[in-house]
Short mmCIF file of C-alpha atoms in Angstrom, two decimals:
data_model
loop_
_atom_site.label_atom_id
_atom_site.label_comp_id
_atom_site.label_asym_id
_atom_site.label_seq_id
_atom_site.Cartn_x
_atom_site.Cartn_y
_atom_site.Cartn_z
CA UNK A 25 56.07 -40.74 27.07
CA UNK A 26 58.64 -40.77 24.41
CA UNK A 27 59.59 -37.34 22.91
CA UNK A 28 59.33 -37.32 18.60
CA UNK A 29 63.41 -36.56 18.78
CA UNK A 30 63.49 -39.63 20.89
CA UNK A 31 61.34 -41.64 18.87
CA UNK A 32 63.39 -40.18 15.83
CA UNK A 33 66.93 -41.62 17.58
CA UNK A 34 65.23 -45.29 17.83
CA UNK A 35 63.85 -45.44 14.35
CA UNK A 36 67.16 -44.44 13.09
CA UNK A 37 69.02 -47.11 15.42
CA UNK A 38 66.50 -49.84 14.70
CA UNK A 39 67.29 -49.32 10.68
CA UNK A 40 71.04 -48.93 11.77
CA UNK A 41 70.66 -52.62 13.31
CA UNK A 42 68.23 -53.66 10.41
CA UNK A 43 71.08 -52.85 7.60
CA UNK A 44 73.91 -54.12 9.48
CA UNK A 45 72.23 -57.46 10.22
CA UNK A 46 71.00 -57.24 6.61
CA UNK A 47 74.32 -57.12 5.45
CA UNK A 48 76.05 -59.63 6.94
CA UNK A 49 73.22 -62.03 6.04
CA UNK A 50 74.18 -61.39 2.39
CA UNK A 51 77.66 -61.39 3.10
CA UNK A 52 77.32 -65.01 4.48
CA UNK A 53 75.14 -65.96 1.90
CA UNK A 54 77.57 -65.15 -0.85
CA UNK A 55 80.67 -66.61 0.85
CA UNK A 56 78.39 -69.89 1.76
CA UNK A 57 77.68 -70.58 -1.90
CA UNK A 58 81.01 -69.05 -3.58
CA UNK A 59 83.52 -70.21 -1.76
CA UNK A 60 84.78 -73.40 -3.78
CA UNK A 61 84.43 -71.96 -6.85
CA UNK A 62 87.81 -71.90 -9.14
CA UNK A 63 88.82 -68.98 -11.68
CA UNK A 64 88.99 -70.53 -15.47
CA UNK A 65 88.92 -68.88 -18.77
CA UNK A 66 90.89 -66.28 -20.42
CA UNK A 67 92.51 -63.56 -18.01
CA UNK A 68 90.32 -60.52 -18.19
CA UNK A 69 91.15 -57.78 -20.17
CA UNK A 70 89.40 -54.19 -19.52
CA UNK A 71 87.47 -52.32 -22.27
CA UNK A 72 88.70 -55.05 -25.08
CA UNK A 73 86.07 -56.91 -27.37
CA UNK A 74 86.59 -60.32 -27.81
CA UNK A 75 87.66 -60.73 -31.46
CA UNK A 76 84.18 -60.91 -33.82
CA UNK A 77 81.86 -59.65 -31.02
CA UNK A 78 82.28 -55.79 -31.88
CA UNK A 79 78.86 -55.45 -33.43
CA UNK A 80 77.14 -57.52 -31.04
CA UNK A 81 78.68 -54.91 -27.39
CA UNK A 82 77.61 -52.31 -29.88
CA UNK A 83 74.28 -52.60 -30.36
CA UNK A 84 74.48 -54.07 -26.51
CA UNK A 85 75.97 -50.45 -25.38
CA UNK A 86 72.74 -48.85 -27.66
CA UNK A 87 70.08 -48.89 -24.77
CA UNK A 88 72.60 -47.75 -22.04
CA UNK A 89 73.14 -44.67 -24.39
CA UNK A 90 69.96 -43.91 -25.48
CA UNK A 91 68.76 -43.89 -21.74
CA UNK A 92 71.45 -41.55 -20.86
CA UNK A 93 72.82 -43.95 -18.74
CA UNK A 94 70.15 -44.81 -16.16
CA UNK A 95 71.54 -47.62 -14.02
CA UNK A 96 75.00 -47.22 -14.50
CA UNK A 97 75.60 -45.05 -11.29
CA UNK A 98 74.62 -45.92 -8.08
CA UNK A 99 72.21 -43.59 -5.82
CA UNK A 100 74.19 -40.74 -4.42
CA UNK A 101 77.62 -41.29 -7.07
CA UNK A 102 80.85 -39.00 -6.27
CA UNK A 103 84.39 -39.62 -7.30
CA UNK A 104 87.59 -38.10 -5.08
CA UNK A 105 90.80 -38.71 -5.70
CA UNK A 106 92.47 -39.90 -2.56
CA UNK A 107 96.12 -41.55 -1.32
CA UNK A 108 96.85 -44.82 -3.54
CA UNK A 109 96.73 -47.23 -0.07
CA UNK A 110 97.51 -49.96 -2.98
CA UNK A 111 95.14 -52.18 -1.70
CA UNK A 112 91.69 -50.32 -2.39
CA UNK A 113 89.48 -51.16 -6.20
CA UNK A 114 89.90 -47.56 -8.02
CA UNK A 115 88.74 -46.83 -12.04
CA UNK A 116 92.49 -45.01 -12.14
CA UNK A 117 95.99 -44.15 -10.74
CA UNK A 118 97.60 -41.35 -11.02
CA UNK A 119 100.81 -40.05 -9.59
CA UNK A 120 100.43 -42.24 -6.16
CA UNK A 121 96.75 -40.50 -5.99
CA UNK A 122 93.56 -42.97 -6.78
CA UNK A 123 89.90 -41.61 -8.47
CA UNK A 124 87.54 -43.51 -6.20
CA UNK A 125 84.39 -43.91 -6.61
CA UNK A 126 81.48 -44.09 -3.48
CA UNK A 127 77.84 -43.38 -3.31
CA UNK A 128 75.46 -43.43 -0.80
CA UNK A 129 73.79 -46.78 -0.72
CA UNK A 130 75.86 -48.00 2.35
CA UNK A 131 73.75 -45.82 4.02
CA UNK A 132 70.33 -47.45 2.95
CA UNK A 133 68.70 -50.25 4.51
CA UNK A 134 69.89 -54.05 2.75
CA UNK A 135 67.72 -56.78 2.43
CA UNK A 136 68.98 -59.63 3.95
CA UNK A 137 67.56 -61.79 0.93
CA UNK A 138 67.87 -61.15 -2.41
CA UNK A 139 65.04 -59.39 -4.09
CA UNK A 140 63.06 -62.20 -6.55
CA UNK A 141 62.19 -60.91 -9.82
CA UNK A 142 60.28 -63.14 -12.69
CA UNK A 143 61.26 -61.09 -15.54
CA UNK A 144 62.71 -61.03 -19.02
CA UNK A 145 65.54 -59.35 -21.26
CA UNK A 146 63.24 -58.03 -23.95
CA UNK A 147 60.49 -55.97 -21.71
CA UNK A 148 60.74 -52.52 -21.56
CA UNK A 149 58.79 -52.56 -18.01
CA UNK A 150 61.49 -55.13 -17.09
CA UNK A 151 63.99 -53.21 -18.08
CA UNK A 152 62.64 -50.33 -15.82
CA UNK A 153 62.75 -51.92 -12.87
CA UNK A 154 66.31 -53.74 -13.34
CA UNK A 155 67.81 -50.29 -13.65
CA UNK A 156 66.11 -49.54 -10.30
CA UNK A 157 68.02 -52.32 -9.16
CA UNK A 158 71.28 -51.55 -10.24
CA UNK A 159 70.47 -47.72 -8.82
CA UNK A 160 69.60 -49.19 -5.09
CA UNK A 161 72.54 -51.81 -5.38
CA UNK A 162 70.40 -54.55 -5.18
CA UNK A 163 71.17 -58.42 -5.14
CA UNK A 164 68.21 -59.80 -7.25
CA UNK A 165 67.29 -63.50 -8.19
CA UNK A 166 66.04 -63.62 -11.33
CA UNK A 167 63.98 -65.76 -12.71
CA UNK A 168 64.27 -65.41 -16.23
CA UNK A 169 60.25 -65.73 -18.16
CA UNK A 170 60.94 -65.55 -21.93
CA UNK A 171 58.33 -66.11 -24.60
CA UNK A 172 57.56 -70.44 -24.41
CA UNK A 173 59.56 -70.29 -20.88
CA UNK A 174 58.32 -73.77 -19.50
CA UNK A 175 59.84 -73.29 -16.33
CA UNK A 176 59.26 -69.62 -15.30
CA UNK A 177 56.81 -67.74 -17.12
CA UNK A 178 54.07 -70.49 -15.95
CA UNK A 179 54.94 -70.03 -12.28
CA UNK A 180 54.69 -66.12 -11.87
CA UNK A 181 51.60 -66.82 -13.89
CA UNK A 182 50.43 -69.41 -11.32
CA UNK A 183 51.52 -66.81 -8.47
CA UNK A 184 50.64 -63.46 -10.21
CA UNK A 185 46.96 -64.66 -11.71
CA UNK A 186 48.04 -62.58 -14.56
CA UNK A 187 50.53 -62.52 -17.49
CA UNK A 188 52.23 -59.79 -16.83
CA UNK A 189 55.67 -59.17 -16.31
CA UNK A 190 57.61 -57.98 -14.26
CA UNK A 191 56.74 -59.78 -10.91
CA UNK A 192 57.88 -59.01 -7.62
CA UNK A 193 58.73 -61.15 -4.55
CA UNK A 194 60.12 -59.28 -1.34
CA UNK A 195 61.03 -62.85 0.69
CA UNK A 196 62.53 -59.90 3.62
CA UNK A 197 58.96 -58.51 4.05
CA UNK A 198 56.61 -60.81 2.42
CA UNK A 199 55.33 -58.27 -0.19
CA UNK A 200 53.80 -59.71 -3.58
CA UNK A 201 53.75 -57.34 -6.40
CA UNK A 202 52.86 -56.30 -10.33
CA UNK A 203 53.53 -53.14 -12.07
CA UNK A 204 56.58 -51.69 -12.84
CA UNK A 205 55.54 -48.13 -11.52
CA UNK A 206 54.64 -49.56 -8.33
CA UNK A 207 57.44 -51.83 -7.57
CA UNK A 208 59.98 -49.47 -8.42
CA UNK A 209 58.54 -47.08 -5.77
CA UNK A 210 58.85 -49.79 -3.73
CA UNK A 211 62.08 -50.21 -3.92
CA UNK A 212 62.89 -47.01 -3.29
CA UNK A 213 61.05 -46.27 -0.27
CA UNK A 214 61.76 -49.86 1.17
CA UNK A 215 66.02 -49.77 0.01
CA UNK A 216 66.62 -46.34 -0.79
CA UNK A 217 66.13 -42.95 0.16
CA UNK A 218 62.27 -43.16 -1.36
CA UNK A 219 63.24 -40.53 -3.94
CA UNK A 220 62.75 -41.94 -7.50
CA UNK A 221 65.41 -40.60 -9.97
CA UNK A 222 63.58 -38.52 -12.36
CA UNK A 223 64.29 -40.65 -15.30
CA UNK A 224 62.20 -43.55 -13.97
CA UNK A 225 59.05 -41.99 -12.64
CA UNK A 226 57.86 -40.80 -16.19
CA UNK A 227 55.41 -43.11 -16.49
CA UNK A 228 54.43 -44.04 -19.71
CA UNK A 229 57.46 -41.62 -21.37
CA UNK A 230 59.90 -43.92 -19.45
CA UNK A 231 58.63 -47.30 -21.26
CA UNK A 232 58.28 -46.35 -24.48
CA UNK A 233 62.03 -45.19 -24.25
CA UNK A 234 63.36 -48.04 -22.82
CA UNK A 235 61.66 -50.47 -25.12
CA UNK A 236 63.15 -47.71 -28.51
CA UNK A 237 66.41 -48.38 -26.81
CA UNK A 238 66.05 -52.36 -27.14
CA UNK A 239 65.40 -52.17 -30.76
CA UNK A 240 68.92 -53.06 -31.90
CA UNK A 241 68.96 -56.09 -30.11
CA UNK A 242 66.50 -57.09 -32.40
CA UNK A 243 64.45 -59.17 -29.35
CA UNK A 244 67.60 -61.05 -27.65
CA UNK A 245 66.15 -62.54 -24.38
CA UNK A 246 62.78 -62.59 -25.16
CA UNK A 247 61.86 -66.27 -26.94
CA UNK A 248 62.90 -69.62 -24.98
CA UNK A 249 65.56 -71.77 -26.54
CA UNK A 250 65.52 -75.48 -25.10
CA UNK A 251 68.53 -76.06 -22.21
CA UNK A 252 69.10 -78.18 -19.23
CA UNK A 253 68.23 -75.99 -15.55
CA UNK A 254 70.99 -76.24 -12.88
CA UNK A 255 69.85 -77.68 -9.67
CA UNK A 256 71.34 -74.02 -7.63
CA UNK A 257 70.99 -70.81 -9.39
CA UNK A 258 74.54 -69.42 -11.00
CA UNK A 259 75.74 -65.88 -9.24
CA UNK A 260 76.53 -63.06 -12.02
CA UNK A 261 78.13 -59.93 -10.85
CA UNK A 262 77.15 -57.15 -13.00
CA UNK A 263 74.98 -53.99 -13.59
CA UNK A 264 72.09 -53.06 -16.29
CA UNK A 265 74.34 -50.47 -18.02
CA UNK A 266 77.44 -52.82 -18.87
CA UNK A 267 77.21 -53.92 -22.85
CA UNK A 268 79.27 -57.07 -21.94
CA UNK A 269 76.46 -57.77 -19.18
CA UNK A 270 73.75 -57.53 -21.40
CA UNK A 271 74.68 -59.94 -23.81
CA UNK A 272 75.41 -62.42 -20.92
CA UNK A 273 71.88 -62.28 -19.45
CA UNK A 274 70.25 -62.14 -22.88
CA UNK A 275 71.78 -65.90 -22.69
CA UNK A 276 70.72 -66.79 -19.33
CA UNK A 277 66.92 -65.55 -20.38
CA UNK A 278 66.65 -67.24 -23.41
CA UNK A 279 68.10 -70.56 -21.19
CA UNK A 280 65.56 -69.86 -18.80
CA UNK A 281 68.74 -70.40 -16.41
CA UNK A 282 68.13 -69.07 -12.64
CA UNK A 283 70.65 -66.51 -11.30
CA UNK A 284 71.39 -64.40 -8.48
CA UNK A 285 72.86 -61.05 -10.15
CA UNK A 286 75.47 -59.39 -7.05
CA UNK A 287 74.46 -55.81 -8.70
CA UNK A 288 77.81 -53.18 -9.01
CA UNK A 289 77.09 -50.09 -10.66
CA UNK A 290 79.40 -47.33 -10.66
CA UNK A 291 79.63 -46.44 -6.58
CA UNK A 292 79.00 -49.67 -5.38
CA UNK A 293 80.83 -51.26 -2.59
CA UNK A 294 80.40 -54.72 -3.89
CA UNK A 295 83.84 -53.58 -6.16
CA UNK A 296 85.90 -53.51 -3.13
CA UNK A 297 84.36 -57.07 -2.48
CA UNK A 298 84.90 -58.34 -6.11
CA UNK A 299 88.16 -56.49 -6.05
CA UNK A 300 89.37 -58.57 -2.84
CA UNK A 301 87.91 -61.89 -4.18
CA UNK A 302 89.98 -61.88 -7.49
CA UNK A 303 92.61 -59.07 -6.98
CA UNK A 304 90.51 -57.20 -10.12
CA UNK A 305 87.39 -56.03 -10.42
CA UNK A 306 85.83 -56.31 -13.76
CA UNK A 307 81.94 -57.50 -15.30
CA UNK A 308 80.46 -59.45 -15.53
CA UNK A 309 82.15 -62.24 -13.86
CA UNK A 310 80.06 -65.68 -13.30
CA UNK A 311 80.08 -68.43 -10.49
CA UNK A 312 78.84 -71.59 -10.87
CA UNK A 313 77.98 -73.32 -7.70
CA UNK A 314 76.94 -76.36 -9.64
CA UNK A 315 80.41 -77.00 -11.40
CA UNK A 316 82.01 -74.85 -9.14
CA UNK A 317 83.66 -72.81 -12.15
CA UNK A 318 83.88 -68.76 -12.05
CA UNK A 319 84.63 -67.04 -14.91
CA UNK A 320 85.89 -63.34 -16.33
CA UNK A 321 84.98 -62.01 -19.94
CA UNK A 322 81.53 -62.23 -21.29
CA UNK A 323 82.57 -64.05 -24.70
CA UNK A 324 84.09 -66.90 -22.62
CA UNK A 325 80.77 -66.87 -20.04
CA UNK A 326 78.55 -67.24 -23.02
CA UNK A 327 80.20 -70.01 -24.59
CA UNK A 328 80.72 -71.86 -21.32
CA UNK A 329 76.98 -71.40 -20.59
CA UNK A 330 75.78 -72.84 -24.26
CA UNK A 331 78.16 -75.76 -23.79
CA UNK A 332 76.87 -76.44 -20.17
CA UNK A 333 73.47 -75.81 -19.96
CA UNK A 334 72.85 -75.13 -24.10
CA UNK A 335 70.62 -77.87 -25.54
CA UNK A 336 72.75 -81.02 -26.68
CA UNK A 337 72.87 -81.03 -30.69
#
């Protein structure tokens, strides 16, 4: 008979072996579908607004701000300043000594497929859960369900039985799910450390701020605009705080265009991996498996993505 310490050592092992095979699923996954994909566009240029666009990352920056910056930092966030090794991603240098920043979601169990969310920009209870998301640093497809969506919206109907967004698919455990409440616990307990962050389990209080902190976008993502679907889904690395990301998926929902967001809040390994990829590390950055273009600065993705997948005047 197996002692509880005992029993404690092999559930912790068996999630040890879970996360690492978890891992290198995605790993493959992402190499497998990224690997021909060339670097076009303008060179990327940190903190700079592209020359017209400084209203538009304004307003984008707005809900960030006014939710005190939930989703920006991944679970478990701490900076050190360590030995410049002058091959690791850092947010500075300074005097041969790099700020790094870590967090503790290497440490939680990874789904070896990415999370599959029907969802839209302009829904508060969306919004909720995609900051979850960028908190657990998760890989999520999205399926993008705005307002006339003929693509989307009908099939997490179909699936659902309800219209109701957002909707949940877990392909790693089979779980179905609605609510936003209940999905983000999910998350939690199934990828994290099953401690919501305080700013997300207020019910009620945390919806009605997150859809006040949408108002200056004045409903960006919500209402379909005609475009042509790519046959794979495009790969956007980014996180629910970043102004320049939010302007990029309020394009992709409104296209109704499929995409697998590689989620990198503040903490999150997946800069080293970015970092390594393209010698820099800056979001959002886009692949294109269907054209096999990638792509820095989120003026340059938006354009490219009207003129590829835009309806034809």
């Amino acid at each position: 008979m197996r002692t509880s310490a005992a029993l404690g050592h092999s559930s912790a092992a068996a999630r040890g072996a879970a996360r690492a095979r978890g891992l290198a699923t995605v790993k493959a996954q992402a190499e497998a579908g990224q690997k021909d994909v060339q670097l076009v566009g303008p060179k990327p240029q940190r903190f700079t607004v592209a020359e017209g666009q400084l209203k538009n990352i304004a307003s984008a920056a707005f809900p960030a701000l006014f939710r005190l910056g939930s989703g920006a930092l991944c679970s478990g966030y701490r900076v050190s300043l360590v030995p410049d090794d002058g091959k690791s991603y850092a947010v500075a240098t300074i005097a041969g000594r790099q700020l790094r920043e870590t967090s503790a979601v290497g440490s939680f169990p990874r789904p070896a497929q990415p999370i599959v969310l029907y969802e839209f920009e302009g829904c508060p209870f969306c919004r909720k859960v995609r900051e979850a998301v960028a908190i657990l640093d998760l890989d999520v497809k999205f399926l993008p369900c705005p307002k006339d969506g003929p693509t989307w919206r009908p099939e997490a109907v179909s699936k659902s039985g309800k219209r109701q967004f957002p909707y949940m698919e877990d392909p790693n455990t089979g779980k179905k799910m609605l609510e936003s409440d209940a999905i983000i616990a999910y998350l939690f307990e199934q990828y994290g450390d099953g401690k919501v962050p305080l700013g997300l389990r207020l019910g009620a209080l945390t919806a009605i701020s997150c859809g006040l902190a949408m108002l200056p976008r004045l409903g960006k993502g919500s209402r379909y605009r005609t475009s042509k679907l790519p046959q794979q889904p495009l790969v956007l690395w980014g996180y629910e705080a970043s102004p320049f990301v939010k302007v990029v998926r309020e394009l992709l929902c409104e296209l109704e265009i499929p995409h697998v967001m590689r989620s990198c809040a503040r903490g999150s390994p997946k800069r080293q991996e970015l970092f390594d990829k393209q010698g820099h590390f800056q979001v959002p950055y886009l692949e294109d498996p269907n054209t096999g273009k990638a792509m820095f600065e989120s003026a340059a993705i938006c354009a490219y993505l009207e003129a590829t997948y835009g309806a034809t005047p």
